[in-house]
PDB file of C-alpha atoms in Angstrom:
ATOM      1  CA  MET A   1      12.663 -48.541 -70.609  1.00 68.00           C
ATOM      2  CA  THR A   2      16.458 -48.387 -71.279  1.00 81.00           C
ATOM      3  CA  THR A   3      18.322 -51.525 -71.878  1.00 90.00           C
ATOM      4  CA  ILE A   4      21.619 -52.562 -70.221  1.00 91.00           C
ATOM      5  CA  ASP A   5      23.553 -52.330 -73.584  1.00 92.00           C
ATOM      6  CA  GLU A   6      22.242 -48.643 -73.901  1.00 92.00           C
ATOM      7  CA  TYR A   7      23.427 -47.761 -70.596  1.00 93.00           C
ATOM      8  CA  GLN A   8      26.798 -49.286 -71.286  1.00 93.00           C
ATOM      9  CA  GLN A   9      27.173 -47.659 -74.454  1.00 91.00           C
ATOM     10  CA  ARG A  10      26.452 -44.226 -72.706  1.00 92.00           C
ATOM     11  CA  CYS A  11      28.684 -44.970 -70.033  1.00 93.00           C
ATOM     12  CA  GLU A  12      31.687 -45.962 -72.378  1.00 91.00           C
ATOM     13  CA  LYS A  13      31.272 -42.831 -74.516  1.00 89.00           C
ATOM     14  CA  LEU A  14      31.288 -40.580 -71.504  1.00 90.00           C
ATOM     15  CA  PHE A  15      34.260 -42.416 -70.015  1.00 91.00           C
ATOM     16  CA  VAL A  16      36.016 -41.781 -73.340  1.00 86.00           C
ATOM     17  CA  ALA A  17      35.148 -38.048 -73.189  1.00 84.00           C
ATOM     18  CA  GLY A  18      36.495 -37.892 -69.571  1.00 85.00           C
ATOM     19  CA  GLY A  19      33.444 -37.472 -67.988  1.00 88.00           C
ATOM     20  CA  ASN A  20      33.855 -39.315 -64.803  1.00 91.00           C
ATOM     21  CA  ALA A  21      31.093 -37.716 -62.834  1.00 93.00           C
ATOM     22  CA  ALA A  22      28.709 -38.390 -66.051  1.00 93.00           C
ATOM     23  CA  VAL A  23      29.719 -41.991 -65.906  1.00 94.00           C
ATOM     24  CA  ARG A  24      28.802 -42.469 -62.368  1.00 95.00           C
ATOM     25  CA  ARG A  25      25.510 -40.743 -62.704  1.00 94.00           C
ATOM     26  CA  THR A  26      24.545 -42.833 -65.929  1.00 94.00           C
ATOM     27  CA  ALA A  27      25.740 -46.311 -64.172  1.00 95.00           C
ATOM     28  CA  GLN A  28      23.819 -45.375 -61.030  1.00 95.00           C
ATOM     29  CA  ALA A  29      20.834 -44.482 -63.071  1.00 94.00           C
ATOM     30  CA  GLY A  30      21.184 -47.801 -64.804  1.00 94.00           C
ATOM     31  CA  LEU A  31      21.210 -49.658 -61.416  1.00 95.00           C
ATOM     32  CA  ASP A  32      18.313 -47.792 -59.911  1.00 95.00           C
ATOM     33  CA  GLU A  33      16.273 -48.528 -63.120  1.00 94.00           C
ATOM     34  CA  LEU A  34      17.258 -51.993 -64.037  1.00 93.00           C
ATOM     35  CA  GLY A  35      18.423 -53.184 -60.584  1.00 94.00           C
ATOM     36  CA  PRO A  36      22.004 -54.480 -59.550  1.00 94.00           C
ATOM     37  CA  GLY A  37      24.177 -55.868 -62.466  1.00 95.00           C
ATOM     38  CA  PRO A  38      27.888 -56.594 -62.661  1.00 95.00           C
ATOM     39  CA  ASP A  39      28.422 -54.519 -65.722  1.00 95.00           C
ATOM     40  CA  LEU A  40      26.891 -51.387 -64.489  1.00 96.00           C
ATOM     41  CA  TYR A  41      28.772 -51.903 -61.054  1.00 96.00           C
ATOM     42  CA  CYS A  42      32.009 -52.009 -63.036  1.00 95.00           C
ATOM     43  CA  TRP A  43      31.134 -48.922 -64.779  1.00 96.00           C
ATOM     44  CA  LEU A  44      30.257 -46.922 -61.440  1.00 96.00           C
ATOM     45  CA  ALA A  45      33.628 -48.400 -59.928  1.00 96.00           C
ATOM     46  CA  LEU A  46      35.706 -47.114 -62.989  1.00 94.00           C
ATOM     47  CA  GLY A  47      34.123 -43.651 -62.666  1.00 94.00           C
ATOM     48  CA  HIS A  48      35.052 -43.298 -59.157  1.00 95.00           C
ATOM     49  CA  ALA A  49      38.506 -45.142 -59.756  1.00 93.00           C
ATOM     50  CA  ALA A  50      39.363 -42.694 -62.367  1.00 91.00           C
ATOM     51  CA  GLU A  51      39.273 -39.716 -60.224  1.00 91.00           C
ATOM     52  CA  ASP A  52      42.483 -40.987 -58.274  1.00 84.00           C
ATOM     53  CA  ASP A  53      41.200 -39.783 -54.711  1.00 87.00           C
ATOM     54  CA  ASP A  54      41.014 -41.572 -51.605  1.00 90.00           C
ATOM     55  CA  GLU A  55      37.241 -40.871 -51.083  1.00 93.00           C
ATOM     56  CA  HIS A  56      36.556 -42.071 -54.748  1.00 94.00           C
ATOM     57  CA  ASP A  57      38.671 -45.132 -54.189  1.00 94.00           C
ATOM     58  CA  ASP A  58      36.847 -45.988 -51.118  1.00 94.00           C
ATOM     59  CA  HIS A  59      33.418 -45.857 -53.428  1.00 96.00           C
ATOM     60  CA  ALA A  60      35.173 -47.662 -56.190  1.00 95.00           C
ATOM     61  CA  GLU A  61      36.040 -50.394 -53.959  1.00 96.00           C
ATOM     62  CA  GLU A  62      32.491 -50.831 -52.743  1.00 96.00           C
ATOM     63  CA  ALA A  63      31.141 -50.940 -56.241  1.00 96.00           C
ATOM     64  CA  PHE A  64      33.762 -53.406 -57.370  1.00 96.00           C
ATOM     65  CA  ARG A  65      33.016 -55.738 -54.528  1.00 96.00           C
ATOM     66  CA  ALA A  66      29.194 -55.315 -55.065  1.00 96.00           C
ATOM     67  CA  GLY A  67      29.721 -56.360 -58.525  1.00 96.00           C
ATOM     68  CA  LEU A  68      31.886 -59.337 -57.681  1.00 96.00           C
ATOM     69  CA  VAL A  69      29.136 -60.660 -55.408  1.00 96.00           C
ATOM     70  CA  LEU A  70      26.939 -60.850 -58.489  1.00 96.00           C
ATOM     71  CA  ASP A  71      29.656 -62.224 -60.744  1.00 95.00           C
ATOM     72  CA  GLY A  72      32.958 -63.243 -59.268  1.00 94.00           C
ATOM     73  CA  ASP A  73      34.348 -64.200 -62.733  1.00 94.00           C
ATOM     74  CA  HIS A  74      33.707 -60.841 -64.317  1.00 95.00           C
ATOM     75  CA  LEU A  75      36.950 -59.846 -66.056  1.00 94.00           C
ATOM     76  CA  GLY A  76      36.455 -56.047 -65.988  1.00 94.00           C
ATOM     77  CA  LEU A  77      35.565 -56.040 -62.422  1.00 95.00           C
ATOM     78  CA  LEU A  78      38.618 -58.137 -61.510  1.00 95.00           C
ATOM     79  CA  ALA A  79      40.985 -56.339 -63.496  1.00 94.00           C
ATOM     80  CA  GLY A  80      39.762 -52.967 -62.384  1.00 94.00           C
ATOM     81  CA  TYR A  81      39.667 -53.789 -58.717  1.00 95.00           C
ATOM     82  CA  ALA A  82      43.310 -55.255 -58.910  1.00 94.00           C
ATOM     83  CA  GLU A  83      44.371 -51.978 -60.694  1.00 92.00           C
ATOM     84  CA  LEU A  84      42.702 -49.996 -57.857  1.00 93.00           C
ATOM     85  CA  CYS A  85      44.718 -52.257 -55.219  1.00 93.00           C
ATOM     86  CA  LEU A  86      47.881 -51.987 -56.962  1.00 91.00           C
ATOM     87  CA  ARG A  87      47.692 -48.163 -57.070  1.00 87.00           C
ATOM     88  CA  VAL A  88      47.120 -47.612 -53.315  1.00 87.00           C
ATOM     89  CA  ASP A  89      49.816 -46.938 -50.761  1.00 85.00           C
ATOM     90  CA  SER A  90      50.658 -50.194 -49.202  1.00 84.00           C
ATOM     91  CA  PHE A  91      51.269 -48.640 -45.894  1.00 89.00           C
ATOM     92  CA  GLU A  92      48.152 -46.817 -45.446  1.00 89.00           C
ATOM     93  CA  TYR A  93      45.993 -49.468 -47.012  1.00 89.00           C
ATOM     94  CA  PRO A  94      47.852 -52.666 -46.407  1.00 91.00           C
ATOM     95  CA  GLY A  95      44.578 -54.716 -46.608  1.00 92.00           C
ATOM     96  CA  ARG A  96      43.506 -53.179 -49.959  1.00 92.00           C
ATOM     97  CA  ALA A  97      46.927 -53.528 -51.312  1.00 91.00           C
ATOM     98  CA  ALA A  98      47.306 -57.342 -50.343  1.00 93.00           C
ATOM     99  CA  ARG A  99      43.898 -58.244 -52.242  1.00 94.00           C
ATOM    100  CA  ALA A 100      45.739 -57.202 -55.774  1.00 92.00           C
ATOM    101  CA  VAL A 101      47.476 -60.568 -55.587  1.00 92.00           C
ATOM    102  CA  PRO A 102      44.279 -62.946 -55.620  1.00 94.00           C
ATOM    103  CA  LEU A 103      42.345 -60.797 -57.909  1.00 94.00           C
ATOM    104  CA  SER A 104      45.389 -60.962 -60.520  1.00 93.00           C
ATOM    105  CA  LYS A 105      45.876 -64.529 -59.953  1.00 94.00           C
ATOM    106  CA  ARG A 106      41.907 -65.240 -60.567  1.00 94.00           C
ATOM    107  CA  LEU A 107      42.004 -63.128 -63.638  1.00 93.00           C
ATOM    108  CA  LYS A 108      44.880 -64.644 -65.206  1.00 92.00           C
ATOM    109  CA  GLN A 109      43.415 -68.196 -64.517  1.00 94.00           C
ATOM    110  CA  LEU A 110      40.319 -67.236 -66.269  1.00 94.00           C
ATOM    111  CA  ALA A 111      41.533 -65.298 -69.273  1.00 93.00           C
ATOM    112  CA  PRO A 112      45.392 -65.052 -69.587  1.00 91.00           C
ATOM    113  CA  GLN A 113      45.364 -63.850 -73.098  1.00 91.00           C
ATOM    114  CA  SER A 114      42.600 -61.250 -72.666  1.00 92.00           C
ATOM    115  CA  ALA A 115      42.774 -57.587 -72.959  1.00 91.00           C
ATOM    116  CA  GLU A 116      42.019 -57.134 -69.246  1.00 91.00           C
ATOM    117  CA  ALA A 117      45.069 -59.480 -68.414  1.00 90.00           C
ATOM    118  CA  ASP A 118      47.242 -57.374 -70.566  1.00 90.00           C
ATOM    119  CA  ARG A 119      46.077 -54.077 -68.906  1.00 88.00           C
ATOM    120  CA  LEU A 120      46.695 -55.652 -65.469  1.00 88.00           C
ATOM    121  CA  GLU A 121      50.137 -56.802 -66.415  1.00 88.00           C
ATOM    122  CA  ALA A 122      50.883 -53.098 -67.500  1.00 85.00           C
ATOM    123  CA  ALA A 123      49.610 -51.950 -64.256  1.00 84.00           C
ATOM    124  CA  GLU A 124      51.733 -54.539 -62.135  1.00 84.00           C
ATOM    125  CA  HIS A 125      54.886 -53.317 -64.194  1.00 78.00           C
ATOM    126  CA  TRP A 126      53.970 -49.796 -63.196  1.00 70.00           C
ATOM    127  CA  ALA A 127      53.551 -50.755 -59.573  1.00 73.00           C
ATOM    128  CA  ARG A 128      57.058 -52.408 -59.400  1.00 70.00           C
ATOM    129  CA  ARG A 129      58.516 -49.240 -60.779  1.00 55.00           C
ATOM    130  CA  GLY A 130      61.770 -47.865 -58.908  1.00 48.00           C
ATOM    131  CA  TYR A 131      62.767 -44.574 -57.737  1.00 51.00           C
ATOM    132  CA  TRP A 132      64.680 -43.665 -61.367  1.00 48.00           C
ATOM    133  CA  ASP A 133      61.810 -45.418 -63.152  1.00 45.00           C
ATOM    134  CA  ASP A 134      59.399 -42.904 -61.306  1.00 45.00           C
ATOM    135  CA  LEU A 135      61.645 -39.892 -62.225  1.00 45.00           C
ATOM    136  CA  ARG A 136      61.778 -40.843 -65.910  1.00 53.00           C
ATOM    137  CA  MET A 137      57.998 -41.440 -66.022  1.00 46.00           C
ATOM    138  CA  ARG A 138      57.406 -37.846 -64.470  1.00 54.00           C
ATOM    139  CA  ALA A 139      59.853 -36.198 -66.872  1.00 52.00           C
ATOM    140  CA  GLU A 140      58.061 -38.114 -69.906  1.00 50.00           C
ATOM    141  CA  ALA A 141      54.755 -36.949 -68.838  1.00 47.00           C
ATOM    142  CA  ALA A 142      55.927 -33.441 -68.461  1.00 49.00           C
ATOM    143  CA  ALA A 143      57.325 -33.757 -72.002  1.00 48.00           C
ATOM    144  CA  VAL A 144      53.919 -35.023 -72.923  1.00 45.00           C
ATOM    145  CA  VAL A 145      52.177 -31.959 -71.666  1.00 46.00           C
ATOM    146  CA  GLY A 146      54.466 -29.725 -73.125  1.00 47.00           C
ATOM    147  CA  ARG A 147      53.821 -31.300 -76.580  1.00 51.00           C
ATOM    148  CA  ASP A 148      50.285 -31.162 -76.120  1.00 51.00           C
ATOM    149  CA  THR A 149      50.127 -27.383 -75.156  1.00 49.00           C
ATOM    150  CA  GLU A 150      52.337 -26.666 -78.146  1.00 50.00           C
ATOM    151  CA  ALA A 151      49.892 -28.603 -80.476  1.00 54.00           C
ATOM    152  CA  GLN A 152      46.923 -26.921 -78.934  1.00 54.00           C
ATOM    153  CA  ALA A 153      48.388 -23.602 -79.363  1.00 53.00           C
ATOM    154  CA  ARG A 154      49.020 -24.553 -83.260  1.00 56.00           C
ATOM    155  CA  VAL A 155      45.345 -25.588 -83.524  1.00 58.00           C
ATOM    156  CA  LEU A 156      44.218 -22.435 -81.830  1.00 56.00           C
ATOM    157  CA  ALA A 157      46.428 -20.349 -83.985  1.00 55.00           C
ATOM    158  CA  VAL A 158      44.621 -22.028 -87.039  1.00 57.00           C
ATOM    159  CA  ASP A 159      41.141 -21.661 -85.727  1.00 57.00           C
ATOM    160  CA  LEU A 160      41.516 -17.875 -84.846  1.00 55.00           C
ATOM    161  CA  ARG A 161      42.916 -17.262 -88.470  1.00 57.00           C
ATOM    162  CA  HIS A 162      39.771 -18.874 -90.014  1.00 57.00           C
ATOM    163  CA  GLY A 163      37.164 -17.880 -87.501  1.00 55.00           C
ATOM    164  CA  ASP A 164      34.357 -20.320 -86.311  1.00 51.00           C
ATOM    165  CA  GLU A 165      34.046 -21.927 -89.356  1.00 49.00           C
ATOM    166  CA  ALA A 166      37.321 -23.731 -89.084  1.00 46.00           C
ATOM    167  CA  ALA A 167      36.256 -25.243 -85.720  1.00 49.00           C
ATOM    168  CA  THR A 168      32.657 -25.894 -86.371  1.00 48.00           C
ATOM    169  CA  ARG A 169      32.557 -27.278 -90.006  1.00 51.00           C
ATOM    170  CA  GLY A 170      30.836 -30.782 -90.075  1.00 49.00           C
ATOM    171  CA  MET A 171      31.061 -30.933 -86.239  1.00 53.00           C
ATOM    172  CA  ASN A 172      29.632 -34.051 -84.526  1.00 59.00           C
ATOM    173  CA  ILE A 173      28.481 -33.894 -80.959  1.00 58.00           C
ATOM    174  CA  GLU A 174      30.453 -36.834 -80.212  1.00 60.00           C
ATOM    175  CA  ASP A 175      33.705 -35.570 -81.594  1.00 64.00           C
ATOM    176  CA  ARG A 176      35.328 -34.520 -78.653  1.00 65.00           C
ATOM    177  CA  ASP A 177      38.137 -32.546 -80.229  1.00 66.00           C
ATOM    178  CA  ALA A 178      36.013 -30.460 -82.639  1.00 67.00           C
ATOM    179  CA  VAL A 179      33.421 -29.636 -79.917  1.00 68.00           C
ATOM    180  CA  VAL A 180      36.163 -28.430 -77.625  1.00 68.00           C
ATOM    181  CA  ARG A 181      37.789 -26.553 -80.276  1.00 67.00           C
ATOM    182  CA  ALA A 182      34.788 -24.808 -81.232  1.00 69.00           C
ATOM    183  CA  ALA A 183      33.782 -24.022 -77.370  1.00 67.00           C
ATOM    184  CA  THR A 184      37.327 -22.693 -76.739  1.00 66.00           C
ATOM    185  CA  LEU A 185      37.327 -20.407 -79.915  1.00 67.00           C
ATOM    186  CA  LYS A 186      33.895 -19.252 -78.896  1.00 67.00           C
ATOM    187  CA  ALA A 187      35.170 -18.416 -75.373  1.00 63.00           C
ATOM    188  CA  LEU A 188      38.273 -16.784 -76.672  1.00 63.00           C
ATOM    189  CA  SER A 189      36.246 -14.460 -79.034  1.00 64.00           C
ATOM    190  CA  ALA A 190      35.229 -12.244 -76.207  1.00 62.00           C
ATOM    191  CA  PRO A 191      36.738  -8.576 -76.272  1.00 64.00           C
ATOM    192  CA  TRP A 192      38.743  -8.873 -72.974  1.00 62.00           C
ATOM    193  CA  ASN A 193      40.418 -12.179 -74.381  1.00 62.00           C
ATOM    194  CA  ALA A 194      42.323 -10.196 -77.050  1.00 62.00           C
ATOM    195  CA  PRO A 195      45.705 -10.784 -75.246  1.00 66.00           C
ATOM    196  CA  ALA A 196      44.744 -14.607 -75.172  1.00 64.00           C
ATOM    197  CA  ARG A 197      44.080 -14.529 -78.789  1.00 62.00           C
ATOM    198  CA  PHE A 198      47.324 -12.642 -79.645  1.00 65.00           C
ATOM    199  CA  LEU A 199      49.533 -15.096 -77.578  1.00 65.00           C
ATOM    200  CA  GLY A 200      47.382 -17.974 -79.486  1.00 60.00           C
ATOM    201  CA  ARG A 201      48.501 -16.814 -82.732  1.00 63.00           C
ATOM    202  CA  HIS A 202      52.336 -15.878 -81.496  1.00 65.00           C
ATOM    203  CA  ARG A 203      52.928 -18.233 -78.505  1.00 67.00           C
ATOM    204  CA  THR A 204      56.637 -18.879 -79.340  1.00 69.00           C
ATOM    205  CA  THR A 205      57.433 -15.387 -80.286  1.00 74.00           C
ATOM    206  CA  ALA A 206      55.903 -13.971 -77.162  1.00 74.00           C
ATOM    207  CA  TRP A 207      57.786 -16.358 -74.979  1.00 74.00           C
ATOM    208  CA  VAL A 208      61.097 -15.655 -76.635  1.00 80.00           C
ATOM    209  CA  LEU A 209      60.385 -11.884 -76.498  1.00 80.00           C
ATOM    210  CA  SER A 210      59.590 -11.871 -72.952  1.00 79.00           C
ATOM    211  CA  GLY A 211      62.813 -13.796 -72.340  1.00 80.00           C
ATOM    212  CA  ILE A 212      64.802 -11.302 -74.273  1.00 83.00           C
ATOM    213  CA  LEU A 213      63.180  -8.192 -72.548  1.00 81.00           C
ATOM    214  CA  CYS A 214      63.974  -9.868 -69.010  1.00 82.00           C
ATOM    215  CA  LEU A 215      67.501 -10.276 -69.885  1.00 81.00           C
ATOM    216  CA  LEU A 216      67.766  -6.938 -71.427  1.00 83.00           C
ATOM    217  CA  THR A 217      66.283  -5.200 -68.437  1.00 82.00           C
ATOM    218  CA  ASN A 218      68.463  -6.987 -66.036  1.00 79.00           C
ATOM    219  CA  THR A 219      71.587  -5.892 -67.948  1.00 81.00           C
ATOM    220  CA  VAL A 220      70.564  -2.323 -68.217  1.00 80.00           C
ATOM    221  CA  LEU A 221      69.846  -2.329 -64.646  1.00 76.00           C
ATOM    222  CA  ARG A 222      73.216  -3.594 -63.699  1.00 76.00           C
ATOM    223  CA  GLN A 223      75.253  -1.443 -66.074  1.00 78.00           C
ATOM    224  CA  THR A 224      73.606   1.600 -64.930  1.00 79.00           C
ATOM    225  CA  GLY A 225      74.514   0.635 -61.504  1.00 72.00           C
ATOM    226  CA  VAL A 226      70.723   0.409 -60.152  1.00 71.00           C
ATOM    227  CA  ILE A 227      71.523  -3.081 -59.015  1.00 69.00           C
ATOM    228  CA  ASP A 228      74.363  -5.147 -58.373  1.00 69.00           C
ATOM    229  CA  THR A 229      73.142  -8.337 -59.575  1.00 68.00           C
ATOM    230  CA  PHE A 230      70.097  -9.891 -61.184  1.00 64.00           C
ATOM    231  CA  SER A 231      66.959  -8.485 -59.705  1.00 65.00           C
ATOM    232  CA  ALA A 232      63.348  -9.700 -59.784  1.00 68.00           C
ATOM    233  CA  TRP A 233      62.461  -6.425 -61.160  1.00 67.00           C
ATOM    234  CA  GLY A 234      64.088  -7.631 -64.490  1.00 66.00           C
ATOM    235  CA  PHE A 235      61.731 -10.627 -64.829  1.00 70.00           C
ATOM    236  CA  LEU A 236      58.376  -8.501 -64.549  1.00 70.00           C
ATOM    237  CA  TRP A 237      58.239  -9.019 -68.540  1.00 69.00           C
ATOM    238  CA  ALA A 238      57.747 -12.713 -67.920  1.00 69.00           C
ATOM    239  CA  LEU A 239      54.755 -12.381 -65.761  1.00 68.00           C
ATOM    240  CA  PRO A 240      52.085 -11.579 -68.371  1.00 67.00           C
ATOM    241  CA  VAL A 241      52.915 -14.252 -70.573  1.00 67.00           C
ATOM    242  CA  PRO A 242      52.400 -17.209 -68.347  1.00 66.00           C
ATOM    243  CA  VAL A 243      49.140 -15.577 -66.872  1.00 58.00           C
ATOM    244  CA  VAL A 244      47.732 -15.220 -70.434  1.00 56.00           C
ATOM    245  CA  ASP A 245      48.937 -18.374 -71.556  1.00 57.00           C
ATOM    246  CA  ARG A 246      47.045 -20.039 -68.963  1.00 57.00           C
ATOM    247  CA  GLY A 247      43.843 -18.609 -70.442  1.00 52.00           C
ATOM    248  CA  SER A 248      43.669 -20.930 -73.278  1.00 54.00           C
ATOM    249  CA  PRO A 249      44.007 -24.185 -71.417  1.00 52.00           C
ATOM    250  CA  LEU A 250      41.146 -23.020 -68.856  1.00 49.00           C
ATOM    251  CA  SER A 251      38.979 -22.078 -71.645  1.00 54.00           C
ATOM    252  CA  ALA A 252      39.614 -25.578 -73.011  1.00 61.00           C
ATOM    253  CA  ASP A 253      38.756 -27.242 -69.641  1.00 67.00           C
ATOM    254  CA  LYS A 254      35.430 -25.286 -69.383  1.00 70.00           C
ATOM    255  CA  ALA A 255      34.834 -26.208 -73.091  1.00 70.00           C
ATOM    256  CA  GLU A 256      35.573 -29.910 -72.214  1.00 73.00           C
ATOM    257  CA  ALA A 257      32.983 -29.726 -69.048  1.00 77.00           C
ATOM    258  CA  GLN A 258      30.561 -28.261 -71.409  1.00 75.00           C
ATOM    259  CA  HIS A 259      31.001 -30.929 -73.833  1.00 73.00           C
ATOM    260  CA  ILE A 260      30.399 -33.697 -71.538  1.00 81.00           C
ATOM    261  CA  ALA A 261      27.379 -32.173 -70.249  1.00 80.00           C
ATOM    262  CA  THR A 262      26.092 -31.728 -73.798  1.00 78.00           C
ATOM    263  CA  LEU A 263      26.898 -35.473 -74.602  1.00 79.00           C
ATOM    264  CA  GLU A 264      25.266 -36.761 -71.607  1.00 81.00           C
ATOM    265  CA  ALA A 265      22.144 -34.712 -72.180  1.00 81.00           C
ATOM    266  CA  ALA A 266      22.210 -36.086 -76.010  1.00 79.00           C
ATOM    267  CA  LEU A 267      22.796 -39.417 -74.897  1.00 79.00           C
ATOM    268  CA  GLY A 268      19.942 -39.464 -72.366  1.00 75.00           C
ATOM    269  CA  ASP A 269      17.551 -37.860 -74.953  1.00 67.00           C
ATOM    270  CA  ARG A 270      18.123 -40.925 -77.511  1.00 63.00           C
ATOM    271  CA  SER A 271      17.204 -43.548 -74.994  1.00 56.00           C
TER     272      SER A 271
END
């Protein structure tokens, strides 16, 4: 029989790995085996809430409320439910949005210096953001995505130069980055992924070269009188690069899904 601690450890590892569906399956399996418990209801709710989808939010609220019936002072349930209520559109879900206030008040009464209270305070600050704050946060998020893409490209370039050994040396099944790197490299090793491998090694050069070719093509077309202004034909050089560039993130997404499935199976086997 699997203990509550083992189920919680499995949920935590899967949640950190980004396996929201796996967290829900594991938490539900624990509830089915061990019966209702606030901790597992909390993980079930978090697995739904992390999807940031209206239907999942409804299921998350059901799980939060079921857990609080069993333990009305559970800090994780109070914080998670309050965050869920803070995130919703107050015009579309006025009742749910209003529940954030009593939940937040109760949490701060119970444990004002806790990690849950700090997390909730950050969520409240986010909920009070203005229009310009929202724009700035979106710009910062886009910048982070750009930096992550560049970092992934650099790591991929190193792995492609060194082959499978670079990504698989001393790999641990719970090391998300190592597993995803190895699976991505394996996916890109197919013959038809040669353009993606080339772009992985020379990403910056390829983007700069495509921009130069677009500019030169448009310049030549205008100088020869074929067109009077810039034409979409001149930008055809730029089309292959983003299409091929998308191949690596797609391979990484598939690798992450494979890693979560493998991790879920491995954690289940250990129980």
